[in-house]
PDB file of C-alpha atoms in Angstrom:
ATOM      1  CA  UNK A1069      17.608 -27.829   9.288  1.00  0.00           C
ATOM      2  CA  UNK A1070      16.019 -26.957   6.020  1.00  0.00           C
ATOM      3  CA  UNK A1071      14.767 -23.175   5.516  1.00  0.00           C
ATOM      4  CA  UNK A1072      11.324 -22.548   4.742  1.00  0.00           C
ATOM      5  CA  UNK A1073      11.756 -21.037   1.643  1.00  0.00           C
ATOM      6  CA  UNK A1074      13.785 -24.296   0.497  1.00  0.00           C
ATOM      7  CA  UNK A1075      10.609 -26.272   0.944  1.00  0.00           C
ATOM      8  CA  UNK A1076       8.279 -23.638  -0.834  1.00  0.00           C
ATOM      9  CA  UNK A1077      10.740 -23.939  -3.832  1.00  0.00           C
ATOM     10  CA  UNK A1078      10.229 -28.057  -3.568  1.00  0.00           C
ATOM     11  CA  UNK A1079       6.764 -27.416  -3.733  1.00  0.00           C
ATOM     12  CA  UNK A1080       6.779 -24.789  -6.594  1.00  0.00           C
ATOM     13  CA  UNK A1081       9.283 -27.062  -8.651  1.00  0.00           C
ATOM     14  CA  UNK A1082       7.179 -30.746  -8.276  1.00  0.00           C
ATOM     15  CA  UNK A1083       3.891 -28.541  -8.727  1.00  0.00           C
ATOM     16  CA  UNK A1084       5.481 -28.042 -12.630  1.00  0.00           C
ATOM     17  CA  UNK A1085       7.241 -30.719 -12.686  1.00  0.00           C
ATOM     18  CA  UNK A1086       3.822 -32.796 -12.319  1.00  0.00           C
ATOM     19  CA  UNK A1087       2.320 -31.250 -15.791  1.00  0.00           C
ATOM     20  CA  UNK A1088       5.667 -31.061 -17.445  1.00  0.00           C
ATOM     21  CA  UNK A1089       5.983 -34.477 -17.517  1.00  0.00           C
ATOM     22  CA  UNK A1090       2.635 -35.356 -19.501  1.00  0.00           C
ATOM     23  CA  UNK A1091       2.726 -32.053 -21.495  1.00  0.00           C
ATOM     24  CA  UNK A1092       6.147 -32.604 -22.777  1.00  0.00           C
ATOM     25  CA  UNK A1093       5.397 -35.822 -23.776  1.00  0.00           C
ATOM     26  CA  UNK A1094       3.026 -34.533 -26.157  1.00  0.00           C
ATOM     27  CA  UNK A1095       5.251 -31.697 -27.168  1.00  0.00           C
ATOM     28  CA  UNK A1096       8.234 -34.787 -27.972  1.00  0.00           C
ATOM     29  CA  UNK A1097       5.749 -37.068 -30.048  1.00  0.00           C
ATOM     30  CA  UNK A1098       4.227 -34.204 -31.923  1.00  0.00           C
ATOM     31  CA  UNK A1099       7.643 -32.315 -32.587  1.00  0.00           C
ATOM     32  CA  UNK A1100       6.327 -29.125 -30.964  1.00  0.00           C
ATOM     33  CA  UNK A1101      10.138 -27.972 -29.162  1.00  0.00           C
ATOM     34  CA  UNK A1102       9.619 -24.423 -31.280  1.00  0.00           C
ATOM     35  CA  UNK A1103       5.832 -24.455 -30.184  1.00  0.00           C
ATOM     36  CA  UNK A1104       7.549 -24.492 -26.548  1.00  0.00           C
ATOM     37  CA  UNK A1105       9.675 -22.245 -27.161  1.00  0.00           C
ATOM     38  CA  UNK A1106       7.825 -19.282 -28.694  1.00  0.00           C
ATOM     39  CA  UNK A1107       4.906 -19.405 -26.147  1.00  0.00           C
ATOM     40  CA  UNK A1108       7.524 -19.402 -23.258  1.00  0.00           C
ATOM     41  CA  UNK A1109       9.581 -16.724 -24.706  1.00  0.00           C
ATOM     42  CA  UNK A1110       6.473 -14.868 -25.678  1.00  0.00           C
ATOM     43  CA  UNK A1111       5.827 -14.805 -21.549  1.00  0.00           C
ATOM     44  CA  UNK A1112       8.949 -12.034 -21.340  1.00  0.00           C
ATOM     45  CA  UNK A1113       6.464  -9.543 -23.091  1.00  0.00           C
ATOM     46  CA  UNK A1114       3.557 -10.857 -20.518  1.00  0.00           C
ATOM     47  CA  UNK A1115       6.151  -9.652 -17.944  1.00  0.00           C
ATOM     48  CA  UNK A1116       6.650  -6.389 -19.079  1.00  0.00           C
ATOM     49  CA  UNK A1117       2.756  -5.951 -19.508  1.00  0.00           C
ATOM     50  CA  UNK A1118       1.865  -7.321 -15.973  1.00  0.00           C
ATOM     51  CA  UNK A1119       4.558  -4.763 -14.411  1.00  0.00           C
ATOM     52  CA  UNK A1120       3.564  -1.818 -16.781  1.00  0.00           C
ATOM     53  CA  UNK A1121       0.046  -2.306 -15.798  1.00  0.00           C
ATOM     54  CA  UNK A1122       0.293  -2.677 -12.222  1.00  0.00           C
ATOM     55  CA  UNK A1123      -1.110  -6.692 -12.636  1.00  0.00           C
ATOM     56  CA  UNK A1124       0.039 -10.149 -11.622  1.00  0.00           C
ATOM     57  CA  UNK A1125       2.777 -11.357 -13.447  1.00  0.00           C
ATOM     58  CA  UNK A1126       0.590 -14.766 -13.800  1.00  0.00           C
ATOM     59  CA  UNK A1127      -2.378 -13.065 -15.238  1.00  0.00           C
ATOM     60  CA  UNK A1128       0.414 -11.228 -17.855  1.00  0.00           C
ATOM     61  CA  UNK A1129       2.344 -14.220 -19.020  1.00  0.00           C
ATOM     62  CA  UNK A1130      -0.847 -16.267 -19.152  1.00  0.00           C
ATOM     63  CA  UNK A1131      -2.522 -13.331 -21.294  1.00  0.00           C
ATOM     64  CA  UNK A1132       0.267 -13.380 -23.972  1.00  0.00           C
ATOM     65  CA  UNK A1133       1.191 -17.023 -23.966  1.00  0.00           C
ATOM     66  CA  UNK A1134      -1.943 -18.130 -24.327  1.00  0.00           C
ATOM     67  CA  UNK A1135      -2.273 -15.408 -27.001  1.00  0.00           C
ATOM     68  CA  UNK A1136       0.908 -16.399 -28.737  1.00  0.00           C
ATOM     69  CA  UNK A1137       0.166 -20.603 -28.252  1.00  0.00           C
ATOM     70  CA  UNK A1138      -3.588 -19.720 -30.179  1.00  0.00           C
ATOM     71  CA  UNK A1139      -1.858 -17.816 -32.906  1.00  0.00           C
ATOM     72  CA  UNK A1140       0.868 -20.490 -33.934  1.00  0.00           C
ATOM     73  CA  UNK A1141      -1.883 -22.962 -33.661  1.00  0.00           C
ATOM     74  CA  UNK A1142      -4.106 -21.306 -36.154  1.00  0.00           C
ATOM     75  CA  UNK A1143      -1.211 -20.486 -38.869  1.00  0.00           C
ATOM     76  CA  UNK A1144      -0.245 -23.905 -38.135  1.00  0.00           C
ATOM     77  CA  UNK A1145      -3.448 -25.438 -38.970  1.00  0.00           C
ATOM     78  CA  UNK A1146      -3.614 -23.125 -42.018  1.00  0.00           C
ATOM     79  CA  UNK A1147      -0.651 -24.886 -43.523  1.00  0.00           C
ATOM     80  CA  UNK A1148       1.906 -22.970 -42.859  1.00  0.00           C
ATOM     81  CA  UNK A1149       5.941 -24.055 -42.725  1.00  0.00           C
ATOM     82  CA  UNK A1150       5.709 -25.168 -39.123  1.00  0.00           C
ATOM     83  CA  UNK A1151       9.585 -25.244 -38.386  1.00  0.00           C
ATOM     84  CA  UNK A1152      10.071 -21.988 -40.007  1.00  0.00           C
ATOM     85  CA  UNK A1153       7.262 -20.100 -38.839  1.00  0.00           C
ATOM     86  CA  UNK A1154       7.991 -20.949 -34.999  1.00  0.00           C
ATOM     87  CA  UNK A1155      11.597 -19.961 -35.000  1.00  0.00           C
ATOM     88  CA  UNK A1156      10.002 -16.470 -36.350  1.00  0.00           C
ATOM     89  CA  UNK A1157       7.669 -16.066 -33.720  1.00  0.00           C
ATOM     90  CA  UNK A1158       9.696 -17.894 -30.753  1.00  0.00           C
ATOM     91  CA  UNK A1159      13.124 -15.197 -31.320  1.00  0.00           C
ATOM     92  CA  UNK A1160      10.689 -12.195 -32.471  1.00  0.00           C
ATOM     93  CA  UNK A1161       8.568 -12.490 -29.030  1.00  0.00           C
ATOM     94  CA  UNK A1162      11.348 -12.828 -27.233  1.00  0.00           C
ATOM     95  CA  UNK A1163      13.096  -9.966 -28.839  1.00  0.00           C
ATOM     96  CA  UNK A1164      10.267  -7.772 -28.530  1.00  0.00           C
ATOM     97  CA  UNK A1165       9.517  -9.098 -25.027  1.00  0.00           C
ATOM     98  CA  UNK A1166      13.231  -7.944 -23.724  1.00  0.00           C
ATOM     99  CA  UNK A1167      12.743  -4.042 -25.895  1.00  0.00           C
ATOM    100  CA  UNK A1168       9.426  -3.972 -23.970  1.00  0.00           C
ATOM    101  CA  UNK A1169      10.805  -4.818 -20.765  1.00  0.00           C
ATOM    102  CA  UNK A1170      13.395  -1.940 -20.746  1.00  0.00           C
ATOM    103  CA  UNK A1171      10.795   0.554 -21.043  1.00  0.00           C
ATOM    104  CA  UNK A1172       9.610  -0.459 -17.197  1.00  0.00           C
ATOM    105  CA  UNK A1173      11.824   0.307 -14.927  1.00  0.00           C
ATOM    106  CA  UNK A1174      11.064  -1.692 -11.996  1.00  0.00           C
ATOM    107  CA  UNK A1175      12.044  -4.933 -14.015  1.00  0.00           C
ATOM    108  CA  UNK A1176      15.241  -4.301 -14.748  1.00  0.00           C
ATOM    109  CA  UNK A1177      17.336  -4.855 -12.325  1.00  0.00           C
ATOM    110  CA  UNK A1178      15.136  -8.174 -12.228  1.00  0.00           C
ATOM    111  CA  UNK A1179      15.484  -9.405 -15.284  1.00  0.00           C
ATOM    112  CA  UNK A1180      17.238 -12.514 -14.823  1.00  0.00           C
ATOM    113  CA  UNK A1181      14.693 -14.042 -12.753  1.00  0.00           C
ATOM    114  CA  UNK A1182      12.389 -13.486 -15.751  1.00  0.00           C
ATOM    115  CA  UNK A1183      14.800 -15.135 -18.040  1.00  0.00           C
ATOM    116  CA  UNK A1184      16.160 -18.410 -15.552  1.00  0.00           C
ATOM    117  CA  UNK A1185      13.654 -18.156 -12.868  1.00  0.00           C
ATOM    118  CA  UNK A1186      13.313 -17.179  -8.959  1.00  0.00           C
ATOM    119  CA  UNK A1187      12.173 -20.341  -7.152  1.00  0.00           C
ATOM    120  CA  UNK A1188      14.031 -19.825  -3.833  1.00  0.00           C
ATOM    121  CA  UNK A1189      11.095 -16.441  -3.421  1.00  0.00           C
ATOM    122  CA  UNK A1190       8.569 -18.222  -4.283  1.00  0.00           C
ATOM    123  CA  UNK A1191       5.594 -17.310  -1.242  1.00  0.00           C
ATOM    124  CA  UNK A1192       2.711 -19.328  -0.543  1.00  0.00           C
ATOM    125  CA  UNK A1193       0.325 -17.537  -3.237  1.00  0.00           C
ATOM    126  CA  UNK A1194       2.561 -18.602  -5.246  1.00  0.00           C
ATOM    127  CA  UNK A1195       2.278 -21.875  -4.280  1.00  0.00           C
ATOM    128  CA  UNK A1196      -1.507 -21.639  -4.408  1.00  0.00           C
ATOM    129  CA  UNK A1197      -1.734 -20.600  -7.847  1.00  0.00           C
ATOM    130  CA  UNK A1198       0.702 -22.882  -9.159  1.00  0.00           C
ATOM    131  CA  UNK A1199      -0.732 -26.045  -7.901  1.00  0.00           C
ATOM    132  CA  UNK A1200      -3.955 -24.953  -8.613  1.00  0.00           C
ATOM    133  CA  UNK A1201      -3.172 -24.265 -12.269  1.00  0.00           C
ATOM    134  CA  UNK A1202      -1.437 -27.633 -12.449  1.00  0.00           C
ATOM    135  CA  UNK A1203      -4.378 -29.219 -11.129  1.00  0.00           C
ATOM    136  CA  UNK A1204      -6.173 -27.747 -14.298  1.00  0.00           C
ATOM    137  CA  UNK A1205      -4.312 -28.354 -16.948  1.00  0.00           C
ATOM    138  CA  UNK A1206      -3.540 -32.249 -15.717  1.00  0.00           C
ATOM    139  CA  UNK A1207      -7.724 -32.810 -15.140  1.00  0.00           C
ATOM    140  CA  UNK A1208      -7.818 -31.627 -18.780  1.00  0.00           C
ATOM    141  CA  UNK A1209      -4.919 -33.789 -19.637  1.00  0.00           C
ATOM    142  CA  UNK A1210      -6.538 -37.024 -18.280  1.00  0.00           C
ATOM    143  CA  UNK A1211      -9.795 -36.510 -19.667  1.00  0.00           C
ATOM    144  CA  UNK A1212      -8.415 -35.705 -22.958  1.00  0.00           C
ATOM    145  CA  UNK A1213      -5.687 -38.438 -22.298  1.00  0.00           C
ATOM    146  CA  UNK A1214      -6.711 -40.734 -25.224  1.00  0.00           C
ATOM    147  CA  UNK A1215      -8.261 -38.181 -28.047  1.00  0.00           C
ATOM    148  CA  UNK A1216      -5.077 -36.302 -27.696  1.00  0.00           C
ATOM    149  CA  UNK A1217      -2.831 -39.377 -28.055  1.00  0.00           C
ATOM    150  CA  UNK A1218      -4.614 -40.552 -31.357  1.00  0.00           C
ATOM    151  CA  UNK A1219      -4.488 -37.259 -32.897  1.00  0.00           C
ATOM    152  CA  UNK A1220      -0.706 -36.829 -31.662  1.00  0.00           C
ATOM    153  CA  UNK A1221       0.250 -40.360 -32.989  1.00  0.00           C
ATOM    154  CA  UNK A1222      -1.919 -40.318 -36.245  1.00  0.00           C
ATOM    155  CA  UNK A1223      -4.109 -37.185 -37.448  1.00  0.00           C
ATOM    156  CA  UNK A1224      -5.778 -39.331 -39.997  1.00  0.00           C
ATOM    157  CA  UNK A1225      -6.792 -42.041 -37.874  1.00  0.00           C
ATOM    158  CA  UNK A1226      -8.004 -39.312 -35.448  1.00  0.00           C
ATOM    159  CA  UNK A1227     -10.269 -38.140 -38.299  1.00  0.00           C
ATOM    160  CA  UNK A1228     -11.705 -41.423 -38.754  1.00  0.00           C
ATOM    161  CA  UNK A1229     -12.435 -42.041 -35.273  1.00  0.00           C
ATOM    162  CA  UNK A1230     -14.577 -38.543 -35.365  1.00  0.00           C
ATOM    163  CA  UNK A1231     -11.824 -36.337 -33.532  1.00  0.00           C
ATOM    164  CA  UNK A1232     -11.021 -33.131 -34.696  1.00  0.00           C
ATOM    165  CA  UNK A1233      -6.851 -32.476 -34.493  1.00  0.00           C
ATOM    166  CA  UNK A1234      -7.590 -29.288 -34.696  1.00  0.00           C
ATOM    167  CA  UNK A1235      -9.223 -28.998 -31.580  1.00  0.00           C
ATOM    168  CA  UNK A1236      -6.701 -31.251 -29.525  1.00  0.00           C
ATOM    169  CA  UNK A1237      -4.014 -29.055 -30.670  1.00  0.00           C
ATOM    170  CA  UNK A1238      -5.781 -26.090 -29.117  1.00  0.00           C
ATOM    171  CA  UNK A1239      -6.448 -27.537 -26.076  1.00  0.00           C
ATOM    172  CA  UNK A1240      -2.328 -28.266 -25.963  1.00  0.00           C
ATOM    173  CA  UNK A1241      -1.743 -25.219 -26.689  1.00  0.00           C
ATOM    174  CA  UNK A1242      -3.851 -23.764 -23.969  1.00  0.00           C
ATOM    175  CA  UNK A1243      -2.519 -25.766 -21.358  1.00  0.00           C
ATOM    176  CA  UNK A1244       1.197 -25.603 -22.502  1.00  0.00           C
ATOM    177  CA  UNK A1245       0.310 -21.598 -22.096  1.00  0.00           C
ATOM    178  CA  UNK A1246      -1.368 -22.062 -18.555  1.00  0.00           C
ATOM    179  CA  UNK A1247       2.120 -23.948 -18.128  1.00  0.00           C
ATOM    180  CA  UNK A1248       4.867 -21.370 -18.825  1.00  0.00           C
ATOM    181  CA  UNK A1249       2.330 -18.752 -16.932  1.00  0.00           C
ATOM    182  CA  UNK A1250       3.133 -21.230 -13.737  1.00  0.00           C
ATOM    183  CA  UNK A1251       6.817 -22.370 -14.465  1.00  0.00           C
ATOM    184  CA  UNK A1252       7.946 -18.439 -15.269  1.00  0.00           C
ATOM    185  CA  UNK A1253       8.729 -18.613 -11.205  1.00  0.00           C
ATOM    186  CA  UNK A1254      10.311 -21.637 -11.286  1.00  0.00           C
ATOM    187  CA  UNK A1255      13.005 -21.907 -14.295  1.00  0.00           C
ATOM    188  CA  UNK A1256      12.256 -18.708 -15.886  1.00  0.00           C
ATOM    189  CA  UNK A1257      10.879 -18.050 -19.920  1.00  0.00           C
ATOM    190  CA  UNK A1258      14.631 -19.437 -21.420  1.00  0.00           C
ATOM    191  CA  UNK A1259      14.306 -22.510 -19.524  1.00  0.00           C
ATOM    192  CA  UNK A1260      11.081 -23.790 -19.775  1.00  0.00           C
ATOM    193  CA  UNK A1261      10.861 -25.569 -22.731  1.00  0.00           C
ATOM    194  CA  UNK A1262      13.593 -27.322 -21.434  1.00  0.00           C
ATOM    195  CA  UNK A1263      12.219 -28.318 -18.317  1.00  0.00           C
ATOM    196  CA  UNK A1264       9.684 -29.753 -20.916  1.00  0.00           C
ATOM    197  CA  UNK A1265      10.930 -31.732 -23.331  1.00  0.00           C
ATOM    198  CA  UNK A1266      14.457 -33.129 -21.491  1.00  0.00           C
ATOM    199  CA  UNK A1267      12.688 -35.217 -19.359  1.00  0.00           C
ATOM    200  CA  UNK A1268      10.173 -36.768 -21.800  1.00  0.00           C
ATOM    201  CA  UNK A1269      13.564 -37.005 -24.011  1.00  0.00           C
ATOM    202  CA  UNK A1270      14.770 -39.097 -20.994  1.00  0.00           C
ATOM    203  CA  UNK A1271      12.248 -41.628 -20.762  1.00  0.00           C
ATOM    204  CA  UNK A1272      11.006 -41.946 -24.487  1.00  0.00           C
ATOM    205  CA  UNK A1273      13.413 -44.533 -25.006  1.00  0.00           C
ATOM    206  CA  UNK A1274      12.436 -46.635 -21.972  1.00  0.00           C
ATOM    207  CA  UNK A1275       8.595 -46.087 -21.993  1.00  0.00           C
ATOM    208  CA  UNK A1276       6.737 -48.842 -24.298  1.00  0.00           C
ATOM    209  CA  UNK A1277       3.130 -47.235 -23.666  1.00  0.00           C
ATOM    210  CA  UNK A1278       2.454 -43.506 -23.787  1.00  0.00           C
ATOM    211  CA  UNK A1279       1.003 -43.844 -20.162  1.00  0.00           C
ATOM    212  CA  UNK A1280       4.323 -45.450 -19.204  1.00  0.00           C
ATOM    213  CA  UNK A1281       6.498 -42.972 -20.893  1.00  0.00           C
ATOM    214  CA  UNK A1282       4.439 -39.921 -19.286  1.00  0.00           C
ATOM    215  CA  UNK A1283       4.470 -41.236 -16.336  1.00  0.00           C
ATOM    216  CA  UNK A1284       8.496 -41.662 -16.542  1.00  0.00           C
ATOM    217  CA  UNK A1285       8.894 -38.286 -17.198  1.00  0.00           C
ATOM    218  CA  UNK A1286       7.042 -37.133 -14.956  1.00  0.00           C
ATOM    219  CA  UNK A1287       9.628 -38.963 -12.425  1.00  0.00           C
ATOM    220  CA  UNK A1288      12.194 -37.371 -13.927  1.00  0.00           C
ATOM    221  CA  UNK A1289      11.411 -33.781 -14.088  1.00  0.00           C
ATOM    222  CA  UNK A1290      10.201 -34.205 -10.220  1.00  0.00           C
ATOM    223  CA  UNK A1291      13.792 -36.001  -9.649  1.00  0.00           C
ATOM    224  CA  UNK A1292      15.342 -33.206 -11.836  1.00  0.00           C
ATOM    225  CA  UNK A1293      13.697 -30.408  -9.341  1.00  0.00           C
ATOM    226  CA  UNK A1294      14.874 -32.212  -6.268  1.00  0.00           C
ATOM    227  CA  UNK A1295      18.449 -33.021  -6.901  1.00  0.00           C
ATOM    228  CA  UNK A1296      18.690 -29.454  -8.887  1.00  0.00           C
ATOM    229  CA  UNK A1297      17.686 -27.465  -5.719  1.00  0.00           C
ATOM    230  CA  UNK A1298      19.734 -29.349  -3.468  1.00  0.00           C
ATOM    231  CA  UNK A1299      22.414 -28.919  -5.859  1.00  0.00           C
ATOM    232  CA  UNK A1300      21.727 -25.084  -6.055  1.00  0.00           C
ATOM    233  CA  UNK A1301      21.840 -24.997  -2.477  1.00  0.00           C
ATOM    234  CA  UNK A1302      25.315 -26.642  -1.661  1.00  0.00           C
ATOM    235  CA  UNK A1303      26.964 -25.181  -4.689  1.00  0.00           C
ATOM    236  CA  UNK A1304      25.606 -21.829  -4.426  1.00  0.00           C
ATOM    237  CA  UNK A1305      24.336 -22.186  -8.099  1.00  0.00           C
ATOM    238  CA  UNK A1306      21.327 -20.430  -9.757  1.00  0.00           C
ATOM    239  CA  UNK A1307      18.195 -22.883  -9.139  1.00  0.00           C
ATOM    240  CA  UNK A1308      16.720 -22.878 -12.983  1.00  0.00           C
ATOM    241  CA  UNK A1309      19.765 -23.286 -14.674  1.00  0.00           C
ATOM    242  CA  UNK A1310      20.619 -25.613 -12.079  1.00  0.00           C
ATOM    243  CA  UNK A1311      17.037 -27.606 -12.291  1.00  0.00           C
ATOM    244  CA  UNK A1312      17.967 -28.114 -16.010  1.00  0.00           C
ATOM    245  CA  UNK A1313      20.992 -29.351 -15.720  1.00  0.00           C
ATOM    246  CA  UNK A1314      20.253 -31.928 -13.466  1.00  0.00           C
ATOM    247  CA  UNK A1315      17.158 -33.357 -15.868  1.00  0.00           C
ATOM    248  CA  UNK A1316      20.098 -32.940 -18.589  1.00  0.00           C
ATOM    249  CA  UNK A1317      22.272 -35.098 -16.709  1.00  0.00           C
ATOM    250  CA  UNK A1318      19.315 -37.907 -16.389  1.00  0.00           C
ATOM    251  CA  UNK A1319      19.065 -37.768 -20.186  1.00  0.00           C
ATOM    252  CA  UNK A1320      22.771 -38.295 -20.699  1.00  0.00           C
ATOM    253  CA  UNK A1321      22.871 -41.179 -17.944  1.00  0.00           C
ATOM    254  CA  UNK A1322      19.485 -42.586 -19.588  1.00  0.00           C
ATOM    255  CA  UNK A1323      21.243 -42.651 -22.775  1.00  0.00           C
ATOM    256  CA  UNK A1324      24.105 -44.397 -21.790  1.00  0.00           C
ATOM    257  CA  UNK A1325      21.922 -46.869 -20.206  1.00  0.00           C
ATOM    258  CA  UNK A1326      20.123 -47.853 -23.258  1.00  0.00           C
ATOM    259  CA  UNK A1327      23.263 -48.455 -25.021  1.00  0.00           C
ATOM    260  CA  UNK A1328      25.104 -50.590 -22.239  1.00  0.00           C
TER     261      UNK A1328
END
């Protein structure tokens, strides 16, 4: 018979998995991977502030990534090179993140549960908080659901329909921060982005309406969590890396799919 703690990490893993389907559908259509990646990596210096200041570690990475996701959104809007200007600020935050991290002791000797995640300790605050933050950021995703999708698929003809890009992309960037502040736990600030975009990867190609193809990856990130756990726990594996894999191995056999 299962462990408690195996069912708490099923739990913590579907509660992300249910935004990181929708969310990183957005994140594939508008080309955002970098966007991802700096807010996520950006969550390593929320770490160190959290444990510094005696704070939760949620209320740390959400602090930083949500002040790292409004930053890249502003220089974005203000024209600058997008590609260019995330790869900056996704290695330097997670360079600075990791020096600022080794000035607290107490971290580490933890530190690779901050980089890949600790799912199999997640306790039933945990739990709380991340379903309840998931809750959030999917209401705002579904009543949003069609002003973000226009402005995603065509700025322009957002503009003529009376909706501002510029706000849509803050409101993505706010919830993709209130995202890695809840997935941190569960695959860790290295991993996230790809627990993100794989699985909307996965079921772009099969997906003919954007409900559809969030909705797909949805599946797939929640079937990613599953079979990655169970494969943690017969292999003996670590759970994020292992989480990842799986949804990599659903994009490979989605691929190959497609083509047969």
């Amino acid at each position: 018979m299962l462990d408690d703690f195996f069912f708490r990490a099923i739990l913590a893993g579907l509660g992300v998995a249910l935004v990181a389907g929708p969310l990183g559908s957005f994140v594939v259509w508008r080309r955002m991977a970098y966007f991802g990646d700096s807010t996520a990596h950006a969550a390593i210096l929320g770490v160190a502030m959290a444990l510094a200041f005696d704070i939760s570690i949620y209320a740390g990475t959400l602090a930083v990534a949500t002040a790292m996701a409004v930053l890249v959104s502003a220089l974005v809007s203000r024209g600058q090179a997008m590609d260019t200007m995330l790869g900056v600020l996704s290695h330097s935050a997670l360079a600075v993140g990791l020096v600022a991290i080794s000035f607290v002791p107490s971290a580490r000797s933890d530190l690779t549960s901050y980089l890949f995640g600790d799912i199999l300790a997640v306790g039933r605050s945990d739990l709380v908080l991340i379903w309840t933050g998931a809750a959030v950021v999917l209401a705002m995703l579904i009543l949003r659901w069609q002003r973000l999708v226009t402005s995603s698929l065509n700025e322009e003809l957002a503009m003529a329909a009376g909706i501002d890009p510029r706000l849509e992309r803050l409101a993505l960037s706010l919830a993709l921060a209130i995202t890695v502040a809840l997935a941190i736990r569960v695959v860790g600030s290295l991993l996230i982005s790809a627990l993100l975009i794989v699985p909307a990867a996965a079921a772009r190609g099969w997906a003919r309406t954007p409900e559809r193809m969030a909705a797909a990856a949805t599946l797939i990130a929640g079937l990613s969590v599953v079979s990655g756990l169970w494969a943690s726990l017969r292999l003996d594996t670590p759970a994020g890396p292992s989480i990842v894999t799986a949804a990599a191995i659903f994009f490979v056999l989605s691929q190959g799919l497609r083509r047969a």
